[in-house]
Coordinates of C-alpha atoms in Angstrom, one line a residue:
M9 CA -187.1 154.4 -40.5
A10 CA -187.2 151.0 -42.1
V11 CA -184.0 149.2 -42.9
D12 CA -182.5 150.3 -46.2
Y13 CA -182.3 147.2 -48.4
V14 CA -180.6 149.3 -51.1
L15 CA -177.7 149.5 -48.7
E16 CA -177.8 145.7 -48.2
D17 CA -177.8 145.2 -51.9
L18 CA -174.7 147.4 -52.2
M19 CA -172.9 145.6 -49.3
G20 CA -173.8 142.3 -50.7
K21 CA -171.7 143.0 -53.8
L22 CA -168.6 142.8 -51.6
G23 CA -169.3 139.2 -50.8
E24 CA -168.9 137.6 -47.4
F25 CA -165.1 137.8 -46.9
G26 CA -162.8 138.5 -49.8
K27 CA -159.3 139.9 -50.1
Y28 CA -160.5 143.4 -49.4
Q29 CA -162.3 142.4 -46.2
F30 CA -159.3 140.3 -45.1
A31 CA -156.9 143.3 -45.5
Q32 CA -159.2 145.6 -43.6
F33 CA -159.8 143.0 -40.9
F34 CA -156.1 142.5 -40.4
L35 CA -155.7 146.3 -39.9
Q36 CA -158.6 146.4 -37.5
V37 CA -157.8 143.3 -35.4
L38 CA -154.3 144.7 -34.5
S39 CA -156.2 146.9 -32.0
A40 CA -157.0 143.8 -30.0
L41 CA -153.3 143.0 -29.6
T42 CA -152.4 146.3 -28.0
A43 CA -155.6 146.4 -26.0
G44 CA -154.7 143.1 -24.3
M45 CA -151.2 144.2 -23.8
H46 CA -151.9 147.5 -22.1
M47 CA -154.8 146.0 -20.1
L48 CA -152.5 143.7 -18.1
S49 CA -149.1 145.3 -18.6
L50 CA -149.1 146.3 -14.9
V51 CA -148.9 142.7 -13.9
T52 CA -145.2 142.8 -15.0
V53 CA -144.4 146.6 -14.9
A54 CA -145.8 147.0 -11.4
S55 CA -145.5 143.4 -10.3
V56 CA -145.6 142.6 -6.6
P57 CA -142.7 140.2 -5.7
E58 CA -142.5 138.2 -2.6
H59 CA -141.3 140.5 0.2
R60 CA -140.4 140.7 3.8
C61 CA -139.0 143.1 6.4
F62 CA -135.5 144.4 6.0
I63 CA -133.4 143.1 9.0
A64 CA -130.7 145.5 10.0
G65 CA -127.4 143.7 10.5
V66 CA -128.6 140.8 8.4
D67 CA -129.5 142.3 5.1
N68 CA -127.3 144.8 3.2
S69 CA -129.7 145.4 0.3
T70 CA -133.4 145.7 -0.5
L71 CA -132.9 143.0 -3.1
S72 CA -132.9 139.6 -1.6
Q73 CA -129.5 137.7 -1.3
L74 CA -129.7 135.8 2.0
P75 CA -131.9 132.6 1.8
W76 CA -135.3 133.3 3.3
N77 CA -135.2 130.1 5.4
S78 CA -131.9 130.9 7.1
T79 CA -131.8 131.0 10.9
A80 CA -131.2 134.7 11.1
I81 CA -134.3 135.5 9.1
L82 CA -136.5 133.0 10.9
D83 CA -135.4 134.5 14.2
A84 CA -136.3 138.0 13.2
I85 CA -139.6 137.4 11.2
P86 CA -142.7 135.6 12.5
L87 CA -144.4 132.9 10.5
K88 CA -148.0 132.9 9.3
P89 CA -150.3 130.0 10.2
S90 CA -149.6 128.6 6.7
G91 CA -145.9 128.3 7.6
E92 CA -144.8 131.2 5.3
L93 CA -142.9 134.2 6.4
D94 CA -145.0 137.2 7.4
S95 CA -144.6 139.7 4.6
C96 CA -145.4 142.8 6.6
H97 CA -144.2 142.3 10.2
M98 CA -141.1 141.6 12.2
Y99 CA -140.2 140.9 15.8
N100 CA -139.5 144.0 17.9
A101 CA -135.8 143.4 18.6
S102 CA -135.6 146.3 21.0
A103 CA -138.3 144.9 23.2
G104 CA -136.6 141.6 23.6
D105 CA -139.8 139.6 23.3
H106 CA -141.9 138.3 20.5
S107 CA -144.1 141.4 20.0
Q108 CA -144.5 142.3 16.4
I109 CA -144.1 145.6 14.6
P110 CA -144.7 146.7 11.0
C111 CA -141.9 146.7 8.5
E112 CA -140.0 150.0 8.1
K113 CA -138.1 148.8 5.0
Y114 CA -138.6 145.9 2.7
V115 CA -136.5 143.2 1.0
Y116 CA -137.8 141.8 -2.3
D117 CA -137.3 138.4 -3.9
T118 CA -135.7 139.0 -7.3
T119 CA -136.1 135.5 -8.5
Y120 CA -138.5 136.6 -11.2
Y121 CA -138.7 140.4 -10.9
K122 CA -135.6 142.6 -10.9
T123 CA -137.4 146.0 -11.0
S124 CA -141.0 147.2 -10.9
R125 CA -143.0 150.2 -9.8
T126 CA -143.9 148.3 -6.7
I127 CA -140.3 147.8 -5.7
D128 CA -139.4 151.5 -6.6
W129 CA -142.3 152.8 -4.4
D130 CA -142.7 150.1 -1.8
F131 CA -146.4 149.5 -2.8
V132 CA -146.8 146.5 -0.4
C133 CA -148.5 145.8 2.9
D134 CA -150.3 149.0 4.1
R135 CA -149.4 150.8 0.8
R136 CA -150.5 148.0 -1.5
W137 CA -153.8 149.8 -2.2
M138 CA -151.8 152.5 -4.0
G139 CA -150.6 150.0 -6.6
A140 CA -154.1 148.6 -7.0
I141 CA -155.4 152.2 -7.6
I142 CA -153.2 152.6 -10.7
Q143 CA -154.9 149.6 -12.3
T144 CA -158.2 150.9 -11.2
V145 CA -157.5 154.3 -12.7
F146 CA -156.6 152.6 -16.0
M147 CA -159.9 150.8 -16.0
L148 CA -161.7 154.0 -15.2
G149 CA -160.0 155.4 -18.3
T150 CA -161.4 152.6 -20.4
F151 CA -164.8 153.3 -18.7
T152 CA -164.5 157.0 -19.7
G153 CA -163.5 156.1 -23.2
A154 CA -166.4 153.8 -23.6
V155 CA -168.8 156.5 -22.5
T156 CA -167.4 159.3 -24.7
L157 CA -165.7 157.7 -27.7
G158 CA -168.4 155.2 -28.4
G159 CA -170.9 157.9 -29.1
L160 CA -168.3 160.1 -30.7
A161 CA -167.5 157.3 -33.2
D162 CA -171.2 157.2 -34.2
K163 CA -171.1 160.9 -34.9
V164 CA -167.7 161.6 -36.5
G165 CA -166.8 158.2 -37.8
R166 CA -165.2 154.9 -36.7
K167 CA -161.9 155.5 -38.5
T168 CA -161.4 159.0 -37.1
V169 CA -161.7 157.9 -33.5
F170 CA -159.7 154.7 -34.2
C171 CA -156.7 156.5 -35.8
W172 CA -156.4 159.3 -33.3
S173 CA -156.7 156.9 -30.4
A174 CA -154.0 154.7 -31.9
L175 CA -151.6 157.6 -32.3
L176 CA -152.2 158.8 -28.7
Q177 CA -151.7 155.2 -27.5
L178 CA -148.2 155.2 -29.0
F179 CA -147.1 158.5 -27.4
V180 CA -148.6 157.8 -24.0
G181 CA -147.6 154.2 -23.9
V182 CA -144.0 155.1 -24.3
G183 CA -144.0 158.3 -22.3
V184 CA -145.5 156.7 -19.1
A185 CA -142.3 154.7 -18.7
F186 CA -140.3 157.8 -17.9
I187 CA -142.7 159.5 -15.5
P188 CA -141.2 159.4 -12.0
E189 CA -144.1 160.7 -10.0
Y190 CA -147.1 158.7 -8.7
F191 CA -150.0 161.0 -9.6
S192 CA -148.6 161.8 -13.0
V193 CA -148.4 158.0 -13.7
M194 CA -152.1 157.7 -12.8
V195 CA -153.0 160.5 -15.2
A196 CA -151.0 158.8 -18.0
R197 CA -152.5 155.4 -17.3
F198 CA -156.0 157.0 -17.3
I199 CA -155.4 158.5 -20.8
L200 CA -153.9 155.2 -22.0
G201 CA -157.1 153.4 -20.8
I202 CA -159.3 155.9 -22.8
V203 CA -157.4 155.5 -26.1
G204 CA -156.0 152.0 -25.8
S205 CA -159.3 150.1 -25.2
A206 CA -162.4 152.0 -26.0
G207 CA -160.8 154.2 -28.7
A208 CA -159.1 151.7 -30.9
Y209 CA -160.4 148.3 -29.8
I210 CA -164.2 148.9 -29.8
C211 CA -164.0 151.0 -33.0
G212 CA -162.0 148.3 -34.7
F213 CA -164.4 145.6 -33.7
V214 CA -167.4 147.6 -34.9
L215 CA -165.7 148.3 -38.2
T216 CA -165.2 144.6 -38.7
M217 CA -168.8 143.7 -37.8
E218 CA -170.1 146.3 -40.3
L219 CA -167.9 145.2 -43.1
V220 CA -167.8 141.4 -43.2
G221 CA -170.7 139.2 -44.3
A222 CA -173.1 137.6 -41.8
T223 CA -171.5 134.1 -42.1
K224 CA -168.1 135.5 -41.2
R225 CA -169.0 137.6 -38.2
T226 CA -168.6 134.8 -35.7
V227 CA -165.1 133.9 -36.9
C228 CA -164.0 137.5 -37.1
G229 CA -165.5 138.4 -33.7
I230 CA -163.8 135.5 -32.0
T231 CA -160.5 136.2 -33.7
F232 CA -160.6 139.6 -32.0
Q233 CA -160.8 137.9 -28.6
A234 CA -158.1 135.5 -29.5
V235 CA -155.7 138.3 -30.6
F236 CA -156.6 140.1 -27.3
A237 CA -155.4 136.9 -25.5
G238 CA -152.3 137.0 -27.7
G239 CA -151.6 140.5 -26.2
I240 CA -151.7 139.0 -22.7
M241 CA -149.3 136.3 -23.8
L242 CA -147.0 139.1 -25.2
V243 CA -147.1 140.8 -21.8
A244 CA -145.7 137.6 -20.3
G245 CA -143.2 137.0 -23.1
W246 CA -141.7 140.4 -23.0
G247 CA -141.7 140.4 -19.2
A248 CA -139.7 137.2 -19.1
I249 CA -137.1 138.7 -21.5
I250 CA -136.8 142.3 -20.4
K251 CA -136.1 142.7 -16.7
D252 CA -135.9 146.5 -16.5
R253 CA -139.4 147.8 -16.0
Q254 CA -138.8 151.1 -17.8
M255 CA -137.5 149.5 -20.9
L256 CA -140.3 146.9 -20.7
Q257 CA -143.0 149.6 -20.7
V258 CA -141.2 151.3 -23.7
V259 CA -141.5 148.0 -25.6
Y260 CA -145.2 147.7 -24.8
G261 CA -145.8 151.3 -25.9
L262 CA -143.9 150.9 -29.2
H263 CA -146.4 148.4 -30.4
G264 CA -148.5 151.5 -31.2
C265 CA -146.2 151.9 -34.3
L266 CA -148.3 149.1 -35.8
F267 CA -151.1 151.7 -36.4
L268 CA -149.1 154.4 -38.2
A269 CA -150.1 153.3 -41.7
H270 CA -153.8 153.0 -40.8
W271 CA -154.4 156.6 -41.7
W272 CA -153.9 155.7 -45.3
L273 CA -154.7 152.0 -45.5
M274 CA -157.9 151.6 -43.4
D275 CA -161.3 152.7 -44.8
E276 CA -164.3 154.1 -43.0
S277 CA -167.3 151.9 -42.5
P278 CA -169.5 152.1 -45.7
R279 CA -172.6 151.4 -43.5
W280 CA -171.8 154.4 -41.3
L281 CA -171.2 156.6 -44.3
W282 CA -174.5 155.6 -45.8
M283 CA -176.4 156.2 -42.6
Q284 CA -174.8 159.7 -42.4
G285 CA -176.1 160.6 -45.9
R286 CA -172.6 160.2 -47.5
A287 CA -173.7 157.6 -50.0
A288 CA -171.2 158.6 -52.7
E289 CA -168.3 157.9 -50.3
A290 CA -169.8 154.6 -49.3
V291 CA -170.2 153.5 -52.9
D292 CA -166.6 154.4 -53.7
I293 CA -165.3 152.2 -50.8
V294 CA -167.5 149.3 -51.9
A295 CA -166.4 149.7 -55.5
K296 CA -162.8 149.7 -54.3
G297 CA -163.5 146.5 -52.3
V298 CA -165.2 144.8 -55.3
R299 CA -162.2 145.7 -57.5
I300 CA -159.7 144.2 -54.9
N301 CA -161.8 141.1 -54.5
G302 CA -161.7 140.6 -58.2
S303 CA -165.4 139.7 -58.5
G304 CA -165.9 141.9 -61.5
I305 CA -169.4 143.0 -60.3
P306 CA -170.3 146.4 -61.7
I307 CA -171.3 149.1 -59.3
G308 CA -173.6 151.8 -60.5
K309 CA -172.6 154.7 -58.4
D310 CA -175.2 157.1 -59.8
Y311 CA -178.0 154.5 -59.2
Y312 CA -177.1 154.1 -55.5
V313 CA -176.5 157.8 -54.9
Q314 CA -179.9 158.6 -56.5
K315 CA -181.6 155.9 -54.4
A316 CA -180.0 157.4 -51.2
K317 CA -181.3 160.8 -52.1
Q318 CA -184.8 159.5 -52.8
Q319 CA -184.9 157.8 -49.4
A320 CA -183.5 160.9 -47.7
A321 CA -186.3 162.9 -49.1
V322 CA -189.0 160.8 -47.6
E323 CA -187.4 159.7 -44.4
E324 CA -187.6 161.7 -41.2
K325 CA -184.2 162.8 -40.1
S326 CA -183.3 161.6 -36.6
S327 CA -180.2 161.7 -34.5
A328 CA -180.1 158.5 -32.4
G329 CA -177.9 158.4 -29.3
L330 CA -177.2 156.6 -26.1
A331 CA -180.5 157.7 -24.5
D332 CA -182.5 156.0 -27.2
L333 CA -181.4 152.6 -25.8
F334 CA -183.6 153.3 -22.8
R335 CA -186.6 155.0 -24.3
T336 CA -188.6 151.9 -25.2
P337 CA -189.3 148.9 -23.0
N338 CA -188.0 146.0 -25.0
L339 CA -184.8 147.8 -26.0
R340 CA -184.3 149.1 -22.5
M341 CA -184.6 145.6 -21.0
K342 CA -182.1 144.2 -23.5
T343 CA -179.7 147.0 -22.8
L344 CA -179.8 146.5 -19.0
N345 CA -179.4 142.7 -19.5
V346 CA -176.4 143.1 -21.8
C347 CA -174.8 145.7 -19.5
L348 CA -174.9 143.2 -16.6
C349 CA -173.5 140.6 -18.8
W350 CA -170.6 142.8 -19.8
F351 CA -170.1 143.7 -16.1
A352 CA -170.1 140.1 -14.9
N353 CA -167.8 138.8 -17.7
S354 CA -165.3 141.5 -17.1
I355 CA -165.2 141.1 -13.3
V356 CA -164.6 137.4 -13.5
Y357 CA -162.2 137.6 -16.5
Y358 CA -159.9 140.3 -14.9
G359 CA -160.3 138.9 -11.5
L360 CA -158.8 135.6 -12.7
S361 CA -156.2 137.3 -14.9
L362 CA -155.0 139.6 -12.1
S363 CA -154.7 136.6 -9.8
A364 CA -152.0 135.1 -12.0
G365 CA -149.3 136.7 -9.7
K366 CA -150.9 135.0 -6.7
L367 CA -150.7 131.5 -8.1
Y368 CA -147.6 129.5 -7.2
G369 CA -144.9 129.0 -9.8
N370 CA -143.2 131.1 -12.5
P371 CA -145.5 134.2 -12.8
Y372 CA -144.6 134.7 -16.5
L373 CA -145.5 131.1 -17.3
I374 CA -148.7 131.3 -15.4
L375 CA -149.7 134.6 -17.2
F376 CA -148.8 133.1 -20.5
L377 CA -151.0 130.1 -19.8
M378 CA -153.8 132.4 -18.7
G379 CA -153.8 133.7 -22.2
L380 CA -153.1 130.4 -23.9
V381 CA -156.0 128.7 -22.1
E382 CA -158.4 130.9 -23.9
F383 CA -157.6 129.6 -27.3
P384 CA -159.4 126.2 -27.0
S385 CA -162.5 128.1 -25.9
Y386 CA -162.3 130.4 -29.0
I387 CA -161.7 127.5 -31.4
T388 CA -164.7 125.6 -30.0
I389 CA -166.9 128.6 -30.2
V390 CA -166.1 129.2 -33.8
F391 CA -167.5 125.7 -34.6
V392 CA -170.6 125.8 -32.4
L393 CA -171.7 129.4 -32.2
D394 CA -173.6 129.3 -35.5
R395 CA -175.1 125.9 -34.5
L396 CA -176.1 126.3 -30.9
G397 CA -176.7 130.0 -30.9
R398 CA -175.5 133.0 -28.9
R399 CA -177.9 132.9 -25.9
S400 CA -177.4 129.3 -24.8
I401 CA -173.6 129.4 -25.2
T402 CA -173.3 132.7 -23.3
S403 CA -175.5 131.5 -20.4
T404 CA -173.9 128.1 -20.1
L405 CA -170.3 129.4 -20.1
M406 CA -171.1 132.2 -17.6
L407 CA -172.8 129.7 -15.2
G408 CA -169.8 127.3 -15.5
G409 CA -167.3 130.1 -15.0
G410 CA -169.1 131.4 -11.9
F411 CA -169.3 127.9 -10.5
C412 CA -165.5 127.5 -11.0
C413 CA -164.8 130.7 -9.1
I414 CA -166.9 129.6 -6.1
V415 CA -165.3 126.1 -6.0
A416 CA -161.8 127.5 -6.3
A417 CA -162.4 129.7 -3.3
F418 CA -162.8 126.7 -1.1
I419 CA -159.8 124.7 -2.3
A420 CA -156.3 125.2 -0.8
Q421 CA -154.4 127.8 -2.8
G422 CA -151.3 126.5 -4.6
T423 CA -152.5 123.0 -5.2
T424 CA -152.7 121.6 -8.7
L425 CA -156.5 121.2 -8.4
S426 CA -156.9 124.8 -7.4
T427 CA -154.8 126.1 -10.3
S428 CA -156.6 123.8 -12.7
I429 CA -160.0 125.0 -11.6
V430 CA -158.9 128.7 -12.0
M431 CA -157.6 127.9 -15.5
L432 CA -160.9 126.2 -16.4
G433 CA -162.9 129.1 -15.1
K434 CA -160.7 131.4 -17.2
L435 CA -161.4 129.2 -20.3
L436 CA -165.1 129.3 -19.8
I437 CA -165.5 133.0 -19.0
A438 CA -163.2 133.9 -21.9
G439 CA -165.6 132.1 -24.2
S440 CA -168.6 134.0 -22.9
F441 CA -166.7 137.3 -23.0
A442 CA -165.9 136.6 -26.7
V443 CA -169.5 135.7 -27.5
I444 CA -171.0 138.8 -25.9
Y445 CA -169.1 141.1 -28.3
N446 CA -170.8 139.4 -31.3
Y447 CA -174.1 139.1 -29.4
S448 CA -174.2 142.8 -28.5
A449 CA -173.3 143.9 -32.1
E450 CA -176.2 141.8 -33.4
L451 CA -178.8 142.8 -30.8
F452 CA -178.6 146.5 -31.3
P453 CA -179.5 148.7 -34.4
T454 CA -176.9 150.3 -36.6
V455 CA -177.7 153.9 -35.6
V456 CA -176.7 153.2 -32.0
R457 CA -174.6 150.1 -32.4
N458 CA -171.3 151.8 -31.5
S459 CA -173.0 153.6 -28.6
A460 CA -174.4 150.3 -27.3
M461 CA -171.0 148.6 -27.6
G462 CA -169.5 151.5 -25.8
L463 CA -172.1 151.3 -23.1
G464 CA -171.4 147.6 -22.7
S465 CA -167.6 148.2 -22.7
M466 CA -168.3 151.0 -20.1
C467 CA -169.9 148.5 -17.8
A468 CA -167.1 146.0 -18.3
R469 CA -164.5 148.6 -17.5
L470 CA -166.4 149.7 -14.4
S471 CA -166.3 146.2 -13.1
G472 CA -162.6 146.0 -14.2
A473 CA -161.9 149.1 -12.2
L474 CA -163.5 147.5 -9.1
T475 CA -161.6 144.2 -9.6
P476 CA -158.2 145.3 -8.2
L477 CA -160.0 146.8 -5.2
I478 CA -162.1 143.7 -4.6
T479 CA -159.0 141.5 -4.6
L480 CA -157.7 143.6 -1.7
L481 CA -160.6 142.3 0.4
G482 CA -158.9 138.9 0.3
D483 CA -155.8 140.4 1.8
S484 CA -157.7 142.4 4.5
F485 CA -160.5 140.0 5.4
D486 CA -161.2 136.5 4.1
P487 CA -159.3 135.3 1.0
K488 CA -162.5 133.6 -0.2
I489 CA -164.5 136.9 -0.5
P490 CA -163.2 138.0 -4.0
A491 CA -163.7 134.6 -5.7
V492 CA -167.1 134.0 -4.2
L493 CA -168.3 137.5 -5.2
F494 CA -167.1 137.1 -8.7
G495 CA -168.8 133.7 -9.0
V496 CA -172.2 135.0 -7.6
V497 CA -172.3 137.9 -10.1
A498 CA -171.5 135.5 -13.0
L499 CA -174.3 133.1 -11.9
V500 CA -176.9 135.9 -11.7
S501 CA -176.0 137.3 -15.1
G502 CA -175.8 133.9 -16.7
F503 CA -179.4 133.2 -15.6
W504 CA -180.7 136.5 -16.8
V505 CA -179.1 136.0 -20.2
M506 CA -181.7 133.3 -20.8
F507 CA -184.2 136.1 -21.3
L508 CA -182.4 137.7 -24.2
P509 CA -183.5 136.9 -27.8
E510 CA -181.5 134.7 -30.0
T511 CA -179.7 136.4 -32.9
M512 CA -178.3 133.5 -34.8
N513 CA -179.3 133.7 -38.5
K514 CA -181.4 136.8 -37.8
P515 CA -181.2 140.1 -39.7
M516 CA -179.4 142.8 -37.9
P517 CA -181.7 145.8 -37.0
E518 CA -180.8 149.2 -38.4
S519 CA -183.2 151.7 -36.8
I520 CA -184.4 152.3 -33.3
E521 CA -187.8 150.9 -34.3
D522 CA -186.2 147.8 -35.6
G523 CA -184.3 147.4 -32.4
E524 CA -187.5 147.7 -30.3
R525 CA -189.4 145.1 -32.3
F526 CA -186.5 142.7 -32.5
G527 CA -186.8 139.5 -30.4
K528 CA -190.0 140.3 -28.6
G529 CA -191.3 137.1 -26.8
D530 CA -188.1 135.2 -27.6
T531 CA -186.5 133.8 -24.5
W532 CA -184.8 130.5 -23.6
F533 CA -187.8 129.5 -21.6
S534 CA -190.2 130.1 -24.5
Q535 CA -188.0 128.1 -26.8
C536 CA -187.9 125.2 -24.3
A537 CA -191.7 125.4 -24.0
G538 CA -192.0 125.1 -27.8
R539 CA -193.5 128.6 -28.3
K540 CA -192.3 130.4 -31.4
P541 CA -191.3 134.0 -31.0
R542 CA -193.5 136.7 -32.5
Q543 CA -193.3 136.6 -36.3
D544 CA -193.7 140.4 -36.9
S545 CA -190.6 141.0 -39.0
I546 CA -188.6 144.0 -38.3
Y547 CA -188.5 144.4 -42.1
P548 CA -192.1 143.9 -43.2
D549 CA -191.5 145.5 -46.7
D550 CA -188.5 143.5 -47.6
P551 CA -188.3 140.0 -45.9
E552 CA -184.9 139.3 -47.4
Q553 CA -182.9 142.3 -46.4
M554 CA -180.1 141.8 -44.0
V555 CA -180.7 138.0 -44.0
P556 CA -177.3 136.3 -44.1
L557 CA -176.2 135.5 -47.6
K558 CA -176.0 131.8 -46.9
T559 CA -179.7 131.9 -46.1
I560 CA -180.6 133.7 -49.3
E561 CA -178.5 131.3 -51.4
S562 CA -180.3 128.3 -49.9
K563 CA -183.7 129.6 -51.0

């Protein structure tokens, strides 16, 4: 099936980015805010404060009151080689010597955290893995959502999956605050992962990419990532204000109310409707957009519907799915490459984000800065992405982020230099993570675009699920292991990205055949060697279809 230039003519009447696209984009990008918030909400709701053993006769509460450097405490608790109190052991007072025994009860430092799931359930020391599992289960939920909801959105529609996911996000996000039992909390967090990330976020992103003009995809795509970072900053802001972990989770969940009006205000993707043979509905939405934009361009509904019927009569019907990404060699290699890229970006991004609680200083301020530091990267990318291209920027940022991870592992924790390098690494990897969303949407054809985005998101969530467990290796073995592992994965993927084709100012493929032909022979190395990529257009019958409007206008 060749790309339908009749559809491109129809979508071109909307323009690049008018009032209609702005209104729809605003509705869609809200999903990024709640996705960022739910993704890292456990950093505050299940925070791990500084802790030590409860000393009978010295402490009268599990919440710290006595100064930790007092003589009574120092006489009862051993020191680590770093000079800090041992968080998990105490001297055996009954033995009368300096033998050590594990804590039976804990005292928590309430300087920053008054309540949390960790404090309620003592998820520290030999039980710390139980707290990490909750975050892992959430990421497994996003993994499951990416596998199932991505393909479902290609079949039943982007809007349908978006709206139902947003509604469930509201109910589960609030309800999980009142669940008192561990395994039930894990189930609720798993569901929240399904609907909060893959369900609303990925569908919202794809809706935007399929609606706005080619010249605005970069800005809109990066804005999604910036709003996601804003969600992380909201986690820190609300956490600093609300000290009760139950009320804090309720506030996080109530942000789902932002989506209640989407059922009536947000439209389905005209591209998706057209590809499903629902041309009349697609034309109605475009006509509505043209009217709101005030362009005054006439839309001949009967003409477009008739054209769609004519094409349907001669085209072979096919039902493309996830498996089609692996059937042909070029598309298969691009899919595997992009999957590793998503995996690597996620493992570094969340590895650095979850380490916010381990950096010295006010944890809310550090988490806020972790989100804020992403904005310079996004602003820079907006200006350079359509000049330097997707491939070179993604590769460079991943290599830089991986290098920062490895360097930070060998610098003393808590120093200004260490914190600065971690922040720099977060800035770089946030930039590449933002670009890979746009890059993936442009690499894959329309008929499987949502499935491809879901597969990439699945790989990202898989690595996100592994991240909390990998960080435990630093507590059990060598603290350098997690950061070095994150860095090596980023370096390997950053190098392999050089073999992906460039998509800047290229037409987006629509069919599986288009996707297989797209970018053959186009690598970073061939570009450096001065070899031009193969010139067989994916649209031989219509060289102008799906070319960005700014390119057409310059002809």
